[in-house]
PDB file of C-alpha atoms in Angstrom:
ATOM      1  CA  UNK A   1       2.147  18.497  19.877  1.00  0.00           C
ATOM      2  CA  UNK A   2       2.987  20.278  16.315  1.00  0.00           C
ATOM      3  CA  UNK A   3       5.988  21.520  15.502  1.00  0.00           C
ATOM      4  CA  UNK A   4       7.718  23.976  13.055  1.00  0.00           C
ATOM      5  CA  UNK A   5       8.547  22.105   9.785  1.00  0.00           C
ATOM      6  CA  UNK A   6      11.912  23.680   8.228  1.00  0.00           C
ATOM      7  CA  UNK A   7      11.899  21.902   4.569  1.00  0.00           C
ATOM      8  CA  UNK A   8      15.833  23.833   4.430  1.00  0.00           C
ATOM      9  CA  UNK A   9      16.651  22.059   7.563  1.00  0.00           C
ATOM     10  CA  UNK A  10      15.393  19.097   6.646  1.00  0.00           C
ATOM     11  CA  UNK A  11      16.757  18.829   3.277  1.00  0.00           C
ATOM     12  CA  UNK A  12      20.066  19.360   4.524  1.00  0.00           C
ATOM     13  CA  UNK A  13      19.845  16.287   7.195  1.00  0.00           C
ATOM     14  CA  UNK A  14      18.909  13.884   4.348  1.00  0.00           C
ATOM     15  CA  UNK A  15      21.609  15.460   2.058  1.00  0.00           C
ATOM     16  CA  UNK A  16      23.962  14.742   5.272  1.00  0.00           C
ATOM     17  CA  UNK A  17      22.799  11.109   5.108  1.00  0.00           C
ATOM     18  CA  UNK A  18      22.887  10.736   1.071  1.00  0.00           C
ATOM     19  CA  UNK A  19      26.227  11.718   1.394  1.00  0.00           C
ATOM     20  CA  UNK A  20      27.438   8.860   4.013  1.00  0.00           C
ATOM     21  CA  UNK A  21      25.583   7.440   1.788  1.00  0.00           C
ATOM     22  CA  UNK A  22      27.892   7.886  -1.652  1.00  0.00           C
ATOM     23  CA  UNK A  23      25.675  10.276  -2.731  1.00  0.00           C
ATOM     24  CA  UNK A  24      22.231   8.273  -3.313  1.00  0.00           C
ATOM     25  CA  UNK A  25      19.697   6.613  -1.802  1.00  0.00           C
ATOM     26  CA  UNK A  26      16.578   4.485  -1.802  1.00  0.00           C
ATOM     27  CA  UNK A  27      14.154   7.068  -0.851  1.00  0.00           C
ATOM     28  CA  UNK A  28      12.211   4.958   1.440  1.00  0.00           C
ATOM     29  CA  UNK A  29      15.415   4.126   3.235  1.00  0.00           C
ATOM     30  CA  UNK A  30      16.192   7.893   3.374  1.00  0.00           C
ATOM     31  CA  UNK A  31      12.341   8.221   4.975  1.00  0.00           C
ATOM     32  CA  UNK A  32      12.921   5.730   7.357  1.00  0.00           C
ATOM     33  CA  UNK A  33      16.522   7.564   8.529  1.00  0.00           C
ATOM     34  CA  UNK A  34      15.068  10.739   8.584  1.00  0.00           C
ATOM     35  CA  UNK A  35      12.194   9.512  10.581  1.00  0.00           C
ATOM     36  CA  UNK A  36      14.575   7.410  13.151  1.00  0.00           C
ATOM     37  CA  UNK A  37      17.117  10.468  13.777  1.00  0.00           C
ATOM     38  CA  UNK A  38      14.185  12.666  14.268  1.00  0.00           C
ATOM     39  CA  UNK A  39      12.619  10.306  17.070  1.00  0.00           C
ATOM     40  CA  UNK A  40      15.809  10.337  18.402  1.00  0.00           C
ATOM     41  CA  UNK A  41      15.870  13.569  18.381  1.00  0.00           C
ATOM     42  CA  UNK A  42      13.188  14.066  19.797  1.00  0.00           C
ATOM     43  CA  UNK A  43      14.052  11.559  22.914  1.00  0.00           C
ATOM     44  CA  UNK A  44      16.937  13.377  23.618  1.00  0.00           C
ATOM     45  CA  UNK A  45      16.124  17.030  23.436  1.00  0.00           C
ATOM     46  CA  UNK A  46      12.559  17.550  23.016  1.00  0.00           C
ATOM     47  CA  UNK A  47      12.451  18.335  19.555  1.00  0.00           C
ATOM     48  CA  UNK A  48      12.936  16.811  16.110  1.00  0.00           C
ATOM     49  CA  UNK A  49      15.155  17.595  13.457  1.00  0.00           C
ATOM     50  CA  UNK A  50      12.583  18.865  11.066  1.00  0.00           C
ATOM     51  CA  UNK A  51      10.094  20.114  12.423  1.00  0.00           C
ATOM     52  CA  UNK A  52       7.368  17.592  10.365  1.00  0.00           C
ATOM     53  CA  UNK A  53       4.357  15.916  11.090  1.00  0.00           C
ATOM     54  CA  UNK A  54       5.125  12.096  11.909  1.00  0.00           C
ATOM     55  CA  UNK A  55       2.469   9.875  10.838  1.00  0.00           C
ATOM     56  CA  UNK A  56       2.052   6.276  10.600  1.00  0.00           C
ATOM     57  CA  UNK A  57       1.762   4.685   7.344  1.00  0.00           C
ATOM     58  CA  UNK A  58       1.282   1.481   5.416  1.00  0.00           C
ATOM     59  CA  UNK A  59       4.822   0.822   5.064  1.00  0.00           C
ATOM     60  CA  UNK A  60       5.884   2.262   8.629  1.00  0.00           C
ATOM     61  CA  UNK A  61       6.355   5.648  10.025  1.00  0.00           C
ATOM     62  CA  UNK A  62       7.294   8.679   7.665  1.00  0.00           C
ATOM     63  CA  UNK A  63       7.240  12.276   8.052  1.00  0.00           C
ATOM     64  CA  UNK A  64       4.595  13.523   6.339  1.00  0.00           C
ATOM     65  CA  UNK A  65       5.538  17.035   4.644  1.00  0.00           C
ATOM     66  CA  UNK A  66       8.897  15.652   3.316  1.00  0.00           C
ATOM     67  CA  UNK A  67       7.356  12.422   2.292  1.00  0.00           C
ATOM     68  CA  UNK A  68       4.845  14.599   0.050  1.00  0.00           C
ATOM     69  CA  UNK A  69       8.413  16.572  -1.351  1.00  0.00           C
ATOM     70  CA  UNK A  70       9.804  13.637  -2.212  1.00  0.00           C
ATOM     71  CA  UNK A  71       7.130  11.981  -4.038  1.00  0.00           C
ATOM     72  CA  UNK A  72       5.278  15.296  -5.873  1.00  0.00           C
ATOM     73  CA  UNK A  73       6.644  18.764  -4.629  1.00  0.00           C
ATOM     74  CA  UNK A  74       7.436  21.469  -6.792  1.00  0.00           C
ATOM     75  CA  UNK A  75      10.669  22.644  -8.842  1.00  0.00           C
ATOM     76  CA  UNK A  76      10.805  25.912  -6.853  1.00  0.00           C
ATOM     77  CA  UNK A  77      10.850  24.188  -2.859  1.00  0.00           C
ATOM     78  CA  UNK A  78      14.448  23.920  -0.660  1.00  0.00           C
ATOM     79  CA  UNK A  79      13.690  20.367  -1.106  1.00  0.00           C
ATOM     80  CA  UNK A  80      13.889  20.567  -4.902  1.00  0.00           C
ATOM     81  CA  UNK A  81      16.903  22.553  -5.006  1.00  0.00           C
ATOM     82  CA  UNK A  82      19.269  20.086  -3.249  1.00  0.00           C
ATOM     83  CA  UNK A  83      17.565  16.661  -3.889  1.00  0.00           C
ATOM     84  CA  UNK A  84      16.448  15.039  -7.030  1.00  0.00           C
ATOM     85  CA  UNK A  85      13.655  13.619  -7.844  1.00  0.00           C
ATOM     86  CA  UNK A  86      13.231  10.033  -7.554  1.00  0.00           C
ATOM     87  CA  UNK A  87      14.134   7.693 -10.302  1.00  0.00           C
ATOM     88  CA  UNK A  88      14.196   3.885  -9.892  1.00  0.00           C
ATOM     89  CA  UNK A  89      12.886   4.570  -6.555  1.00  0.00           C
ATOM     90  CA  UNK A  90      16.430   6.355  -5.727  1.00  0.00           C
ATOM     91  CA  UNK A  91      16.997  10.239  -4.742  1.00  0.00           C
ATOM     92  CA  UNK A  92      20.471  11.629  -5.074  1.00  0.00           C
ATOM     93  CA  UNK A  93      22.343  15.310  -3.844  1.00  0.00           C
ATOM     94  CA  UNK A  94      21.993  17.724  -6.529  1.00  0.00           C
ATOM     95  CA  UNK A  95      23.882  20.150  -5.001  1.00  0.00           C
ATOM     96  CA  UNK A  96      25.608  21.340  -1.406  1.00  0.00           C
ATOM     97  CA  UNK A  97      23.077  22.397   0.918  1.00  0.00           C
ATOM     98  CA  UNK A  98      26.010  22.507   3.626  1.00  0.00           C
ATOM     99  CA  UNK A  99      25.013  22.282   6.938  1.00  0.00           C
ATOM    100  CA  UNK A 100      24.372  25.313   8.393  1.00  0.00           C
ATOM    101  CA  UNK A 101      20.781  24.887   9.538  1.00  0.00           C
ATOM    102  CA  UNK A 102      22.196  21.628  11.523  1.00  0.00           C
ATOM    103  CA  UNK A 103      23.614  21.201  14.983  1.00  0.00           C
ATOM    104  CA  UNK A 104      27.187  19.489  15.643  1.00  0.00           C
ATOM    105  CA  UNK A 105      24.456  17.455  17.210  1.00  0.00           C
ATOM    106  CA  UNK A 106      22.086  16.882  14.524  1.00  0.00           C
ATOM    107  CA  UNK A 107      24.712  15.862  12.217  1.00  0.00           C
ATOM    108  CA  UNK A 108      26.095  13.532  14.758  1.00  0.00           C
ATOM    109  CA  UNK A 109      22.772  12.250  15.175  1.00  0.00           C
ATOM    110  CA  UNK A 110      22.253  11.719  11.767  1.00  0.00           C
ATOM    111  CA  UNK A 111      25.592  10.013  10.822  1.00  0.00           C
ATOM    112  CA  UNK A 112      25.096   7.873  13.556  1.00  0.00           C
ATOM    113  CA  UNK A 113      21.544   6.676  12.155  1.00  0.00           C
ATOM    114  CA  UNK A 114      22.883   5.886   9.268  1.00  0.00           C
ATOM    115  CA  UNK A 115      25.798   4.196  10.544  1.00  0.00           C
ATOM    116  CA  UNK A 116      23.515   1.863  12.785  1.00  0.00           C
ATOM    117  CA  UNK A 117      21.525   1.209   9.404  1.00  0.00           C
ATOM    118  CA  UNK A 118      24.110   1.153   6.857  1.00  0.00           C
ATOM    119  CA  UNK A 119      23.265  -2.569   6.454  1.00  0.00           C
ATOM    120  CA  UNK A 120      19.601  -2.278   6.223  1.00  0.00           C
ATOM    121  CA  UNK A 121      17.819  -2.733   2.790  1.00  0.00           C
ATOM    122  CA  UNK A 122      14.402  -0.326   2.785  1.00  0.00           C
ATOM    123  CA  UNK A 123      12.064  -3.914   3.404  1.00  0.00           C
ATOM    124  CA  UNK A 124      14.388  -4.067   6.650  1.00  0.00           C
ATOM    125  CA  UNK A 125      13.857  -0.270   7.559  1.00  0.00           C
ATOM    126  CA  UNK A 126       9.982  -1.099   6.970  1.00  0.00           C
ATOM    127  CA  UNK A 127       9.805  -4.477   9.417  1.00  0.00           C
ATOM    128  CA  UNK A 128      12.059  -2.676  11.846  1.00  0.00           C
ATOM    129  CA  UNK A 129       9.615   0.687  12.212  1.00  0.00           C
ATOM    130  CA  UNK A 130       6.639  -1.550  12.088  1.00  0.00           C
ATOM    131  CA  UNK A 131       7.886  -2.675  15.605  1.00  0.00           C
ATOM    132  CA  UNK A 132       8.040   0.527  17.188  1.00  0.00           C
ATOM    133  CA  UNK A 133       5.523   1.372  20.182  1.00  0.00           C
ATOM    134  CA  UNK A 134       4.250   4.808  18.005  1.00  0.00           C
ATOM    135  CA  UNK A 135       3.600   2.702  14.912  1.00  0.00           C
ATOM    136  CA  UNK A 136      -0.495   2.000  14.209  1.00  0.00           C
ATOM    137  CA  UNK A 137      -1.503   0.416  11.200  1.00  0.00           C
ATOM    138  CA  UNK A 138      -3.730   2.974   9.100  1.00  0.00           C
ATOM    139  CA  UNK A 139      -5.230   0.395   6.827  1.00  0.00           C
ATOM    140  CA  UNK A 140      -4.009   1.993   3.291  1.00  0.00           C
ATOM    141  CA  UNK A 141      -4.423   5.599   4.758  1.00  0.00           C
ATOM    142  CA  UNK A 142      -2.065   7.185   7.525  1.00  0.00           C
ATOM    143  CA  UNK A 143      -2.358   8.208  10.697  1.00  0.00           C
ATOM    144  CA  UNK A 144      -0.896  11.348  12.949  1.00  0.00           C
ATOM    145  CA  UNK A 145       1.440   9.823  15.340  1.00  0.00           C
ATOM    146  CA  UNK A 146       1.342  11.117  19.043  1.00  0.00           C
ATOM    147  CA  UNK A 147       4.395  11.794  19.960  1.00  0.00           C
ATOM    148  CA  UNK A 148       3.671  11.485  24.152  1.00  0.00           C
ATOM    149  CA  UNK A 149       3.623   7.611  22.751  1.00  0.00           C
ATOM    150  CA  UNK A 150       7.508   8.039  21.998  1.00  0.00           C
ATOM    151  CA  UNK A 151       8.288   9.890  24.697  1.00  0.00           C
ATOM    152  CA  UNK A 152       7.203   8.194  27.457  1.00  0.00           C
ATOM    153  CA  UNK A 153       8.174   4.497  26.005  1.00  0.00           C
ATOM    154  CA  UNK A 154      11.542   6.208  26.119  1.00  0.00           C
ATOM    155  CA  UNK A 155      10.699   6.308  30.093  1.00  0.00           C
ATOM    156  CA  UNK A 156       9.792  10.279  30.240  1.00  0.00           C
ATOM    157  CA  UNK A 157       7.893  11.423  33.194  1.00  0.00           C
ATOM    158  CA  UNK A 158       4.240  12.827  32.404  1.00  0.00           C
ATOM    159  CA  UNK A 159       5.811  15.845  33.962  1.00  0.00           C
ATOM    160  CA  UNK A 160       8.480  15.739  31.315  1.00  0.00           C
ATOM    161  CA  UNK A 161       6.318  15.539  28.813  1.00  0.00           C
ATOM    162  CA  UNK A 162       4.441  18.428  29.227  1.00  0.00           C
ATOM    163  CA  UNK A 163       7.314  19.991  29.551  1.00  0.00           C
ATOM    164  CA  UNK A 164       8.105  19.591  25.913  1.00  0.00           C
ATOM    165  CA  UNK A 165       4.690  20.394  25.031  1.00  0.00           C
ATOM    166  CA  UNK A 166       4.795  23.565  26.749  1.00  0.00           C
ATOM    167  CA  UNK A 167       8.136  24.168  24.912  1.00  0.00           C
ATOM    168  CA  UNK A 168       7.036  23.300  21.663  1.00  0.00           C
ATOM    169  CA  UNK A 169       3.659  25.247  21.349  1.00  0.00           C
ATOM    170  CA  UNK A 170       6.075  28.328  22.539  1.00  0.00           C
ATOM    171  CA  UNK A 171       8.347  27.857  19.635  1.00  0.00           C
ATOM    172  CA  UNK A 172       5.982  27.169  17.464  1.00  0.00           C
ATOM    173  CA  UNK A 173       4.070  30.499  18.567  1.00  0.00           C
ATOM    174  CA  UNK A 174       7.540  32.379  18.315  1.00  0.00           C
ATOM    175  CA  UNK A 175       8.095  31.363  14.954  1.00  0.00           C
ATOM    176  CA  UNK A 176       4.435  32.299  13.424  1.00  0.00           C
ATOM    177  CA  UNK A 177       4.853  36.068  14.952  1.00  0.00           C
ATOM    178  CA  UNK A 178       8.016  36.188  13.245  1.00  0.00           C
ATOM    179  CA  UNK A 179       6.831  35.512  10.305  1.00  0.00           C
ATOM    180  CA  UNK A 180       3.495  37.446  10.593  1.00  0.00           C
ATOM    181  CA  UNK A 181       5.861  40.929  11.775  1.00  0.00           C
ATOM    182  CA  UNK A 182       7.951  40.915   8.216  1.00  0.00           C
TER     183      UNK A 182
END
């Protein structure tokens, strides 16, 4: 199952949860958020907040295309414009992305994963995703993450499942002939 990453989208969730957040953030903790409100996400609807590749790495899950923006994407990406680069491991707003790509939902979703983690240092956020069903240690690499693993520890039906599936390979055909047609 692939979905549609929206780099917009998904730098206004983590700007949502640097701002609960004062503003900055240790930017493996914001990772691991991001990560945990997009498996929620995906539990409760069928899709993530993103739209990115989950993988499993070294340090725990991550999602893989805003993991790369963090750590080396360029000046000119959505990411860029609204988050900073890090500096003593910390990533901060750099300006209002608002919240317009984001359910009532999402940011619900995403205040609430922060609020349930508030407490956590990064080193807890890594011990607590290393005991998640989906996790797989990739021995110094990473690993795609099958997200049928999350679903169905989260007691979906195989039925249910494919459902999503089905759902998701739509969207994601929906959104590629709307970009081809402009």
């Amino acid at each position: 199952m692939r979905f549609v990453y929206e780099e917009r989208k998904t730098a206004q969730a983590a700007s949502v949860l640097l701002r609960a957040n004062g503003g900055r953030m240790n930017y493996m903790k914001l990772i691991k958020l991001l990560y945990l409100a997009d498996r929620q996400s995906l539990i409760d609807t069928g899709y993530t907040i993103s739209g990115d590749t989950l993988v499993s790495m070294d340090r725990g899950p991550v999602l893989s295309k805003t993991y790369e923006l963090i750590n080396w994407g360029d000046a000119g990406t959505a990411w860029k414009q609204y988050i900073s680069d890090p500096e003593h491991y910390e990533v901060q707003t750099t300006a209002d992305t608002g919240t317009g790509a984001l359910s009532e939902y999402e940011v619900e979703l995403l205040l609430g994963v922060h609020e349930q983690f508030r407490d956590f240092t990064q080193w807890d956020l890594v011990h607590y995703t290393h005991e998640l069903p989906e996790w797989t240690d990739p021995r110094g690499s990473s690993r795609p993450i099958d997200v049928r693993v999350i679903l169905r520890e989260a007691g979906k039906s195989d039925e249910e499942i494919e459902a999503v599936a089905s759902v998701v390979e739509e969207l994601r055909f929906l959104k590629s002939a709307g970009t081809r047609a402009r």
